[in-house]
């Protein structure tokens, strides 16, 4: 039965996302303030998508009052929706993200920065785009592990975006995401649709999410250690 529920939710989400994407593109191109329009549309899409999937969030911490680089641990395809539902911003993701069913279509309306981590030129271009966003006073969402990681704590962090934060003196906001059901983590070579059908047919998917205090630093290596340790500490607390 849960597979039928998950399939129904997938179809419902796909139709809603397609409708919202079309509406978002129209509003985006007609708007005088495309940034605000994009943020409103993406936030509402994320909040509605989570409701359709019966994802329940226990949120801790405070929303940032200034532009920040949100650094979050990465567990599954839900992470993008979770953060955007609270704090819409430009998203930094691997190039494969644009090909994900439903997700890739929706984030096209957002200010998405795609990176090919196997290509040095792509990495440099991505860092330049992140720098441009933060210089313009916009927030950016980054998953510094570079891919999904099973936990229970964080994997190794990539240092590029931390260097951008130090260079432009932009605060980094640590974000911890904890899935109550460890099987909700989408990792390895598990096909997206198979995982979705297994996990998204439950009565509810419970998630704990925390936004910490924004951190300014003058040394990228120290910033990495501080943000990683802060997120790990919160993940440990959530796991108790």
Coordinates of N, CA and C in Angstrom, one line a residue:
X1 N 0.8 -1.2 0.0 CA 0.0 0.0 0.0 C 0.9 1.3 0.0
X2 N 2.0 1.2 0.8 CA 2.8 2.4 0.8 C 3.4 2.8 -0.5
X3 N 3.6 1.8 -1.3 CA 4.2 2.1 -2.7 C 3.2 2.8 -3.5
X4 N 1.9 2.5 -3.4 CA 0.9 3.2 -4.1 C 0.8 4.6 -3.7
X5 N 0.8 4.8 -2.3 CA 0.8 6.1 -1.8 C 2.0 7.0 -2.3
X6 N 3.2 6.4 -2.2 CA 4.4 7.1 -2.7 C 4.2 7.4 -4.2
X7 N 3.7 6.5 -5.0 CA 3.5 6.8 -6.4 C 2.6 7.9 -6.7
X8 N 1.5 7.9 -5.9 CA 0.5 9.0 -6.0 C 1.1 10.3 -5.6
X9 N 1.9 10.3 -4.6 CA 2.5 11.5 -4.2 C 3.5 12.0 -5.2
X10 N 4.2 11.1 -5.8 CA 5.2 11.5 -6.9 C 4.4 12.1 -8.1
X11 N 3.3 11.5 -8.5 CA 2.6 12.1 -9.6 C 2.0 13.5 -9.2
X12 N 1.5 13.6 -8.0 CA 0.9 14.8 -7.6 C 2.0 15.9 -7.5
X13 N 3.1 15.5 -7.0 CA 4.2 16.5 -6.9 C 4.7 16.9 -8.3
X14 N 4.8 16.0 -9.2 CA 5.2 16.3 -10.6 C 4.3 17.3 -11.2
X15 N 2.9 17.0 -11.1 CA 2.0 17.9 -11.7 C 2.0 19.3 -11.1
X16 N 2.1 19.3 -9.7 CA 2.2 20.6 -9.0 C 3.4 21.4 -9.4
X17 N 4.5 20.7 -9.5 CA 5.8 21.3 -9.8 C 5.8 21.9 -11.3
X18 N 5.2 21.1 -12.2 CA 5.1 21.6 -13.6 C 4.2 22.8 -13.6
X19 N 3.1 22.8 -13.0 CA 2.2 24.0 -12.9 C 2.9 25.2 -12.3
X20 N 3.6 25.0 -11.2 CA 4.3 26.1 -10.5 C 5.5 26.6 -11.2
X21 N 6.1 25.7 -12.0 CA 7.3 26.1 -12.8 C 6.8 27.0 -13.9
X22 N 5.7 26.7 -14.6 CA 5.2 27.5 -15.6 C 4.7 28.8 -15.1
X23 N 4.0 28.8 -14.0 CA 3.5 30.0 -13.4 C 4.7 30.9 -12.9
X24 N 5.7 30.2 -12.3 CA 6.9 30.9 -11.9 C 7.6 31.6 -13.0
X25 N 7.8 30.9 -14.1 CA 8.5 31.5 -15.2 C 7.7 32.8 -15.8
X26 N 6.4 32.7 -15.8 CA 5.6 33.8 -16.3 C 5.8 35.0 -15.3
X27 N 5.6 34.7 -14.0 CA 5.7 35.8 -13.0 C 7.1 36.4 -13.0
X28 N 8.1 35.5 -13.2 CA 9.5 35.9 -13.2 C 9.8 36.9 -14.3
X29 N 9.4 36.6 -15.5 CA 9.7 37.5 -16.6 C 8.8 38.7 -16.7
X30 N 7.7 38.7 -16.0 CA 6.8 39.9 -16.0 C 7.1 40.8 -14.8
X31 N 7.9 40.3 -13.8 CA 8.1 41.0 -12.6 C 9.2 42.1 -12.8
X32 N 9.0 43.2 -12.0 CA 10.0 44.3 -12.0 C 11.1 43.9 -11.0
X33 N 10.8 43.1 -10.0 CA 11.8 42.6 -9.1 C 11.9 41.1 -9.2
X34 N 12.8 40.6 -10.1 CA 12.8 39.2 -10.3 C 13.4 38.4 -9.2
X35 N 14.3 39.0 -8.4 CA 14.9 38.4 -7.2 C 13.8 38.0 -6.2
X36 N 13.0 39.0 -5.8 CA 12.0 38.8 -4.9 C 10.9 37.8 -5.4
X37 N 10.6 38.0 -6.6 CA 9.6 37.0 -7.2 C 10.1 35.6 -7.2
X38 N 11.4 35.4 -7.5 CA 12.0 34.1 -7.5 C 11.9 33.5 -6.1
X39 N 12.3 34.3 -5.1 CA 12.3 33.9 -3.7 C 10.9 33.5 -3.2
X40 N 9.9 34.3 -3.5 CA 8.6 34.0 -3.1 C 8.1 32.7 -3.7
X41 N 8.3 32.6 -5.1 CA 7.8 31.4 -5.8 C 8.5 30.1 -5.3
X42 N 9.8 30.2 -5.1 CA 10.5 29.0 -4.7 C 10.2 28.6 -3.3
X43 N 10.1 29.6 -2.4 CA 9.7 29.2 -1.0 C 8.3 28.6 -0.9
X44 N 7.4 29.1 -1.7 CA 6.0 28.5 -1.7 C 6.0 27.2 -2.3
X45 N 6.8 27.0 -3.4 CA 6.9 25.6 -4.0 C 7.4 24.6 -2.9
X46 N 8.5 25.0 -2.3 CA 9.1 24.1 -1.3 C 8.2 23.8 -0.2
X47 N 7.5 24.7 0.4 CA 6.6 24.5 1.5 C 5.4 23.6 1.1
X48 N 4.9 23.8 -0.1 CA 3.8 23.0 -0.6 C 4.3 21.6 -1.0
X49 N 5.4 21.5 -1.6 CA 6.0 20.2 -1.9 C 6.2 19.3 -0.7
X50 N 6.7 19.9 0.4 CA 6.9 19.2 1.7 C 5.5 18.7 2.2
X51 N 4.5 19.5 2.1 CA 3.2 19.1 2.6 C 2.6 18.0 1.8
X52 N 2.8 18.0 0.5 CA 2.3 17.0 -0.4 C 3.0 15.6 -0.1
X53 N 4.3 15.7 0.4 CA 5.1 14.5 0.7 C 4.9 14.1 2.2
X54 N 4.1 14.9 2.9 CA 3.8 14.7 4.3 C 5.1 14.7 5.1
X55 N 6.0 15.7 4.8 CA 7.2 15.8 5.6 C 7.0 16.8 6.7
X56 N 7.3 16.4 7.9 CA 7.0 17.3 9.1 C 8.4 17.8 9.6
X57 N 8.5 19.1 9.8 CA 9.8 19.7 10.2 C 9.7 20.2 11.6
X58 N 10.6 19.8 12.4 CA 10.9 20.4 13.7 C 12.0 21.4 13.5
X59 N 11.7 22.7 13.5 CA 12.8 23.7 13.2 C 13.3 24.3 14.5
X60 N 14.6 24.4 14.6 CA 15.2 25.1 15.7 C 16.2 26.2 15.2
X61 N 16.3 27.2 16.1 CA 17.2 28.3 15.7 C 16.4 29.5 15.2
X62 N 17.1 30.4 14.6 CA 16.5 31.6 14.0 C 16.9 31.8 12.6
X63 N 15.9 32.4 11.8 CA 16.2 32.7 10.4 C 17.2 33.9 10.4
X64 N 18.1 33.9 9.4 CA 19.1 34.9 9.3 C 18.5 36.3 8.9
X65 N 18.9 37.3 9.5 CA 18.4 38.7 9.2 C 19.3 39.4 8.1
X66 N 20.4 38.8 7.8 CA 21.4 39.4 6.8 C 21.7 38.3 5.8
X67 N 22.2 38.7 4.6 CA 22.6 37.7 3.6 C 23.7 36.8 4.2
X68 N 23.6 35.5 3.9 CA 24.6 34.5 4.5 C 24.9 33.4 3.4
X69 N 25.9 32.7 3.7 CA 26.1 31.4 3.0 C 25.7 30.3 3.9
X70 N 24.6 29.6 3.5 CA 24.1 28.5 4.3 C 24.9 27.3 4.0
X71 N 25.6 26.7 5.0 CA 26.4 25.5 4.9 C 25.6 24.4 5.6
X72 N 25.1 23.4 4.9 CA 24.3 22.3 5.5 C 24.9 21.0 5.2
X73 N 24.7 20.0 6.1 CA 25.0 18.6 5.8 C 24.0 18.1 4.8
X74 N 24.4 17.1 4.0 CA 23.5 16.7 2.9 C 23.1 15.2 3.1
X75 N 21.8 14.9 3.2 CA 21.3 13.6 3.4 C 20.5 13.1 2.2
X76 N 19.7 13.9 1.6 CA 18.8 13.4 0.6 C 18.3 14.5 -0.3
X77 N 17.5 14.1 -1.3 CA 16.8 15.1 -2.2 C 15.9 16.0 -1.5
X78 N 15.5 15.7 -0.3 CA 14.6 16.6 0.5 C 15.3 17.8 1.0
X79 N 16.6 17.8 1.1 CA 17.4 18.9 1.7 C 17.1 20.2 1.0
X80 N 17.1 20.2 -0.3 CA 16.9 21.4 -1.0 C 15.5 22.0 -0.6
X81 N 14.5 21.2 -0.6 CA 13.2 21.7 -0.2 C 13.1 22.2 1.2
X82 N 13.8 21.5 2.1 CA 13.8 21.8 3.5 C 14.4 23.2 3.7
X83 N 15.5 23.5 3.1 CA 16.2 24.8 3.3 C 15.4 25.9 2.6
X84 N 15.0 25.6 1.4 CA 14.3 26.7 0.6 C 13.0 27.1 1.3
X85 N 12.3 26.1 2.0 CA 11.1 26.4 2.6 C 11.2 27.4 3.8
X86 N 12.5 27.5 4.3 CA 12.8 28.4 5.4 C 13.5 29.7 4.9
X87 N 14.5 29.5 4.0 CA 15.3 30.6 3.6 C 15.7 30.5 2.1
X88 N 14.8 31.0 1.2 CA 15.1 30.9 -0.2 C 16.4 31.7 -0.6
X89 N 17.2 31.0 -1.4 CA 18.5 31.6 -1.8 C 19.0 30.9 -3.1
X90 N 20.1 31.4 -3.6 CA 20.7 30.7 -4.7 C 21.2 29.4 -4.2
X91 N 21.1 28.3 -5.1 CA 21.5 27.0 -4.7 C 22.8 26.6 -5.5
X92 N 23.7 26.1 -4.8 CA 24.9 25.5 -5.4 C 24.7 24.0 -5.4
X93 N 24.7 23.3 -6.5 CA 24.5 21.9 -6.6 C 25.3 21.3 -7.7
X94 N 25.5 20.0 -7.6 CA 26.2 19.2 -8.7 C 25.4 19.3 -10.0
X95 N 26.0 19.2 -11.1 CA 25.3 19.4 -12.4 C 24.2 18.4 -12.6
X96 N 24.4 17.2 -11.9 CA 23.3 16.1 -12.1 C 22.0 16.5 -11.5
X97 N 22.0 17.5 -10.6 CA 20.8 17.9 -9.9 C 19.7 18.4 -10.9
X98 N 20.2 19.0 -12.0 CA 19.2 19.6 -13.0 C 18.5 18.4 -13.7
X99 N 19.0 17.2 -13.6 CA 18.4 16.1 -14.3 C 17.5 15.2 -13.4
X100 N 17.5 15.6 -12.1 CA 16.6 14.8 -11.2 C 15.2 15.0 -11.5
X101 N 14.4 14.0 -11.5 CA 12.9 14.2 -11.7 C 12.3 15.1 -10.7
X102 N 11.5 16.0 -11.1 CA 10.7 16.9 -10.3 C 11.7 18.0 -9.7
X103 N 12.7 17.6 -9.0 CA 13.6 18.6 -8.3 C 14.3 19.5 -9.3
X104 N 14.9 18.9 -10.3 CA 15.6 19.7 -11.3 C 14.7 20.7 -12.1
X105 N 13.5 20.3 -12.3 CA 12.6 21.2 -13.0 C 12.2 22.4 -12.1
X106 N 12.0 22.1 -10.9 CA 11.6 23.2 -10.0 C 12.7 24.2 -9.7
X107 N 13.9 23.8 -9.5 CA 14.9 24.7 -9.2 C 15.4 25.6 -10.3
X108 N 14.9 25.3 -11.5 CA 15.2 26.1 -12.7 C 14.7 27.5 -12.5
X109 N 13.6 27.6 -11.7 CA 13.0 28.9 -11.5 C 13.9 29.7 -10.5
X110 N 14.6 28.9 -9.6 CA 15.5 29.6 -8.7 C 16.8 30.0 -9.3
X111 N 17.6 30.7 -8.6 CA 18.9 31.1 -9.0 C 19.9 29.9 -8.7
X112 N 20.0 29.0 -9.6 CA 20.8 27.8 -9.4 C 22.1 27.8 -10.0
X113 N 23.1 27.5 -9.2 CA 24.5 27.5 -9.7 C 25.0 26.0 -9.7
X114 N 25.2 25.5 -11.0 CA 25.6 24.1 -11.2 C 27.1 24.0 -11.3
X115 N 27.6 22.9 -10.7 CA 29.1 22.7 -10.7 C 29.4 21.3 -11.1
X116 N 30.4 21.2 -11.9 CA 31.0 19.9 -12.3 C 32.3 19.8 -11.5
X117 N 32.2 19.0 -10.4 CA 33.4 18.9 -9.5 C 34.6 18.2 -10.1
X118 N 34.4 17.5 -11.2 CA 35.5 16.9 -11.9 C 36.2 17.8 -12.9
X119 N 35.7 19.0 -13.0 CA 36.2 20.0 -14.0 C 36.8 21.2 -13.2
X120 N 38.1 21.4 -13.3 CA 38.7 22.6 -12.6 C 38.1 23.9 -13.0
X121 N 37.9 24.0 -14.3 CA 37.3 25.3 -14.8 C 35.9 25.5 -14.3
X122 N 35.1 24.5 -14.2 CA 33.8 24.6 -13.7 C 33.8 25.0 -12.3
X123 N 34.7 24.4 -11.5 CA 34.8 24.8 -10.1 C 35.2 26.3 -9.9
X124 N 36.1 26.8 -10.7 CA 36.5 28.2 -10.7 C 35.4 29.1 -11.1
X125 N 34.7 28.7 -12.1 CA 33.5 29.5 -12.5 C 32.4 29.5 -11.4
X126 N 32.2 28.4 -10.8 CA 31.2 28.3 -9.7 C 31.6 29.3 -8.6
X127 N 32.9 29.2 -8.2 CA 33.4 30.1 -7.1 C 33.1 31.6 -7.5
X128 N 33.4 31.9 -8.7 CA 33.2 33.3 -9.2 C 31.7 33.7 -9.1
X129 N 30.8 32.7 -9.5 CA 29.3 33.0 -9.4 C 28.9 33.2 -8.0
X130 N 29.4 32.4 -7.1 CA 29.1 32.5 -5.7 C 29.5 33.9 -5.2
X131 N 30.8 34.2 -5.5 CA 31.3 35.6 -5.1 C 30.4 36.7 -5.6
X132 N 29.9 36.5 -6.9 CA 29.0 37.6 -7.4 C 27.7 37.7 -6.7
X133 N 27.2 36.5 -6.3 CA 25.9 36.5 -5.5 C 26.1 37.2 -4.2
X134 N 27.1 36.9 -3.5 CA 27.3 37.4 -2.1 C 27.7 38.9 -2.2
X135 N 28.4 39.3 -3.2 CA 28.7 40.7 -3.4 C 27.5 41.5 -3.6
X136 N 26.5 40.9 -4.3 CA 25.2 41.6 -4.5 C 24.3 41.5 -3.4
X137 N 24.7 41.0 -2.2 CA 23.9 40.9 -1.0 C 22.9 39.8 -1.0
X138 N 23.1 38.7 -1.8 CA 22.2 37.6 -1.8 C 22.7 36.4 -1.0
X139 N 21.8 35.7 -0.5 CA 22.2 34.4 0.3 C 22.5 33.3 -0.7
X140 N 23.3 32.4 -0.3 CA 23.6 31.2 -1.1 C 23.6 29.9 -0.3
X141 N 23.0 28.9 -0.8 CA 22.9 27.6 -0.1 C 24.0 26.6 -0.7
X142 N 24.8 26.1 0.2 CA 25.9 25.2 -0.2 C 25.9 23.9 0.6
X143 N 26.1 22.7 0.0 CA 26.3 21.5 0.7 C 27.8 21.1 0.6
X144 N 28.6 21.5 1.6 CA 30.1 21.4 1.4 C 30.6 20.0 1.4
X145 N 29.8 19.0 1.7 CA 30.2 17.6 1.5 C 30.3 17.2 0.0
X146 N 29.6 18.0 -0.8 CA 29.7 17.8 -2.2 C 28.7 16.7 -2.8
X147 N 28.2 15.8 -1.9 CA 27.3 14.8 -2.3 C 26.6 14.3 -1.0
X148 N 25.6 13.5 -1.2 CA 24.8 13.0 0.0 C 25.8 12.1 0.8
X149 N 25.6 12.1 2.2 CA 26.4 11.3 3.1 C 25.5 10.7 4.1
X150 N 25.7 9.4 4.4 CA 24.8 8.7 5.3 C 24.8 9.1 6.8
X151 N 25.9 9.7 7.2 CA 26.0 10.1 8.6 C 26.6 9.0 9.4
X152 N 26.5 9.1 10.8 CA 25.5 10.0 11.5 C 26.0 11.4 11.6
X153 N 27.3 11.6 11.4 CA 27.8 13.0 11.4 C 28.1 13.5 10.0
X154 N 28.9 14.5 9.8 CA 29.2 15.0 8.4 C 30.4 14.3 7.8
X155 N 30.4 14.3 6.5 CA 31.6 13.8 5.8 C 32.6 14.9 5.6
X156 N 33.6 14.7 4.8 CA 34.6 15.7 4.5 C 34.0 16.9 3.8
X157 N 34.5 18.1 4.2 CA 34.0 19.4 3.6 C 34.9 19.8 2.5
X158 N 34.4 20.3 1.4 CA 35.2 21.0 0.4 C 35.4 22.4 0.8
X159 N 36.6 22.9 0.5 CA 37.0 24.2 1.1 C 36.7 25.4 0.2
X160 N 36.3 25.3 -1.1 CA 36.2 26.4 -2.0 C 35.3 27.5 -1.5
X161 N 34.1 27.2 -1.1 CA 33.1 28.2 -0.7 C 33.5 28.9 0.6
X162 N 34.2 28.2 1.5 CA 34.7 28.8 2.7 C 35.7 29.9 2.4
X163 N 36.5 29.6 1.4 CA 37.5 30.7 0.9 C 36.7 31.9 0.4
X164 N 35.6 31.7 -0.4 CA 34.9 32.8 -0.9 C 34.3 33.6 0.3
X165 N 33.8 32.9 1.3 CA 33.2 33.6 2.5 C 34.2 34.4 3.2
X166 N 35.4 33.9 3.3 CA 36.5 34.7 3.9 C 36.9 35.9 3.1
X167 N 37.0 35.6 1.8 CA 37.4 36.7 0.8 C 36.5 37.9 0.8
X168 N 35.2 37.6 0.9 CA 34.2 38.6 0.8 C 33.6 39.0 2.1
X169 N 34.1 38.4 3.2 CA 33.7 38.6 4.6 C 32.1 38.5 4.7
X170 N 31.6 37.4 4.2 CA 30.2 37.0 4.3 C 30.0 36.0 5.4
X171 N 29.1 36.2 6.3 CA 28.9 35.2 7.4 C 28.4 33.9 6.8
X172 N 28.9 32.8 7.5 CA 28.5 31.5 7.1 C 27.5 31.0 8.2
X173 N 26.3 30.5 7.8 CA 25.3 30.0 8.7 C 25.3 28.5 8.7
X174 N 25.7 27.8 9.8 CA 25.7 26.3 9.9 C 24.2 25.8 9.9
X175 N 23.9 24.8 9.2 CA 22.6 24.2 9.1 C 22.7 22.7 9.3
X176 N 22.0 22.1 10.3 CA 22.1 20.7 10.6 C 20.7 20.1 10.2
X177 N 20.8 19.0 9.4 CA 19.5 18.3 8.9 C 19.6 16.9 9.4
X178 N 18.6 16.5 10.2 CA 18.6 15.1 10.8 C 17.3 14.4 10.4
X179 N 17.5 13.3 9.7 CA 16.3 12.5 9.3 C 16.1 11.4 10.4
X180 N 14.9 11.5 11.0 CA 14.6 10.5 12.0 C 14.7 9.1 11.6
X181 N 14.2 8.8 10.4 CA 14.4 7.5 9.8 C 15.7 7.5 8.9
X182 N 16.7 6.7 9.4 CA 18.0 6.7 8.6 C 17.8 6.2 7.2
X183 N 16.8 5.4 6.9 CA 16.6 4.9 5.6 C 16.1 6.0 4.6
X184 N 15.7 7.2 5.2 CA 15.3 8.3 4.3 C 16.5 8.9 3.6
X185 N 17.7 8.6 4.1 CA 18.9 9.2 3.4 C 19.1 8.5 2.1
X186 N 19.3 9.3 1.1 CA 19.5 8.8 -0.3 C 21.0 8.9 -0.7
X187 N 21.6 7.8 -0.7 CA 23.1 7.7 -0.9 C 23.5 6.7 -1.9
X188 N 24.7 6.8 -2.3 CA 25.3 5.8 -3.2 C 24.6 5.8 -4.6
X189 N 24.5 4.6 -5.1 CA 23.9 4.4 -6.5 C 22.4 4.0 -6.5
X190 N 21.8 4.2 -5.3 CA 20.4 3.9 -5.2 C 19.6 4.8 -6.2
X191 N 18.8 4.2 -7.1 CA 18.0 5.0 -8.1 C 17.0 5.9 -7.4
X192 N 16.9 7.1 -7.8 CA 16.0 8.1 -7.2 C 14.6 7.5 -7.1
X193 N 14.0 7.0 -8.1 CA 12.6 6.6 -8.1 C 12.4 5.4 -7.2
X194 N 13.3 4.5 -7.2 CA 13.2 3.3 -6.3 C 13.2 3.8 -4.8
X195 N 14.1 4.7 -4.5 CA 14.2 5.2 -3.2 C 12.9 5.9 -2.8
X196 N 12.5 6.8 -3.7 CA 11.3 7.5 -3.4 C 10.1 6.6 -3.1
X197 N 9.9 5.6 -3.9 CA 8.7 4.7 -3.7 C 8.9 3.9 -2.4
X198 N 10.1 3.6 -2.0 CA 10.3 2.9 -0.7 C 10.0 3.7 0.5
X199 N 10.4 5.0 0.4 CA 10.4 5.8 1.6 C 9.3 6.9 1.7
X200 N 8.7 7.3 0.6 CA 7.8 8.4 0.7 C 6.3 8.0 0.7
X201 N 6.1 6.8 1.1 CA 4.7 6.3 1.2 C 4.3 6.2 2.7
X202 N 5.1 6.7 3.6 CA 4.8 6.6 5.0 C 3.8 7.7 5.4
X203 N 3.2 7.5 6.5 CA 2.2 8.5 7.0 C 2.9 9.8 7.2
X204 N 4.1 9.9 7.6 CA 4.8 11.1 7.7 C 6.3 10.8 7.7
X205 N 7.1 11.8 7.2 CA 8.5 11.7 7.3 C 9.0 12.9 8.2
X206 N 9.6 12.5 9.3 CA 10.0 13.4 10.3 C 11.4 13.9 10.1
X207 N 11.6 15.2 10.2 CA 12.9 15.8 10.0 C 13.2 16.9 11.1
X208 N 14.4 16.9 11.6 CA 14.8 18.0 12.5 C 15.8 18.9 11.8
X209 N 15.6 20.2 11.8 CA 16.5 21.1 11.1 C 16.8 22.3 12.0
X210 N 18.1 22.7 12.0 CA 18.6 23.7 12.9 C 19.4 24.7 12.1
X211 N 19.1 26.0 12.3 CA 20.0 27.1 11.8 C 20.7 27.7 13.0
X212 N 22.1 27.7 12.9 CA 22.9 28.2 14.0 C 23.1 29.7 13.8
X213 N 24.1 30.2 14.6 CA 24.4 31.7 14.5 C 25.4 31.9 13.3
X214 N 25.2 32.9 12.5 CA 26.1 33.2 11.4 C 27.5 33.5 12.0
X215 N 28.5 32.9 11.3 CA 29.9 33.0 11.7 C 30.8 33.8 10.7
X216 N 31.5 34.8 11.1 CA 32.5 35.5 10.3 C 33.9 35.0 10.7
X217 N 34.7 34.9 9.7 CA 36.1 34.4 10.0 C 37.1 35.0 9.0
X218 N 38.3 35.0 9.4 CA 39.4 35.5 8.5 C 40.3 34.4 8.0
X219 N 40.0 33.2 8.4 CA 40.8 32.0 8.0 C 39.9 30.9 7.5
X220 N 40.1 30.5 6.3 CA 39.2 29.5 5.7 C 39.3 28.1 6.4
X221 N 40.5 27.7 6.8 CA 40.6 26.4 7.4 C 40.0 26.4 8.8
X222 N 40.2 27.5 9.5 CA 39.5 27.6 10.9 C 38.0 27.6 10.7
X223 N 37.5 28.3 9.7 CA 36.1 28.4 9.4 C 35.5 27.0 9.1
X224 N 36.2 26.2 8.3 CA 35.7 24.9 8.0 C 35.6 24.0 9.3
X225 N 36.6 24.1 10.1 CA 36.6 23.3 11.3 C 35.5 23.7 12.3
X226 N 35.3 25.0 12.4 CA 34.3 25.5 13.3 C 32.9 25.2 12.8
X227 N 32.6 25.3 11.5 CA 31.3 25.0 11.0 C 31.0 23.5 11.0
X228 N 32.0 22.7 10.7 CA 31.9 21.3 10.7 C 31.6 20.8 12.1
X229 N 32.4 21.2 13.1 CA 32.2 20.8 14.5 C 30.9 21.3 15.0
X230 N 30.4 22.5 14.6 CA 29.1 23.0 15.1 C 28.0 22.1 14.6
X231 N 28.0 21.7 13.3 CA 27.0 20.9 12.7 C 27.0 19.5 13.3
X232 N 28.2 18.9 13.5 CA 28.3 17.6 14.1 C 27.8 17.6 15.5
X233 N 28.0 18.6 16.3 CA 27.5 18.7 17.6 C 26.0 18.7 17.6
X234 N 25.4 19.4 16.7 CA 23.9 19.5 16.7 C 23.4 18.1 16.2
X235 N 24.0 17.5 15.2 CA 23.6 16.2 14.8 C 23.6 15.2 15.9
X236 N 24.7 15.2 16.7 CA 24.8 14.3 17.9 C 23.6 14.6 18.8
X237 N 23.3 15.8 19.1 CA 22.1 16.1 19.9 C 20.8 15.6 19.4
X238 N 20.6 15.8 18.1 CA 19.4 15.3 17.4 C 19.3 13.8 17.5
X239 N 20.4 13.1 17.5 CA 20.4 11.6 17.4 C 20.1 11.0 18.8
X240 N 20.1 11.8 19.9 CA 19.9 11.2 21.2 C 18.4 10.9 21.4

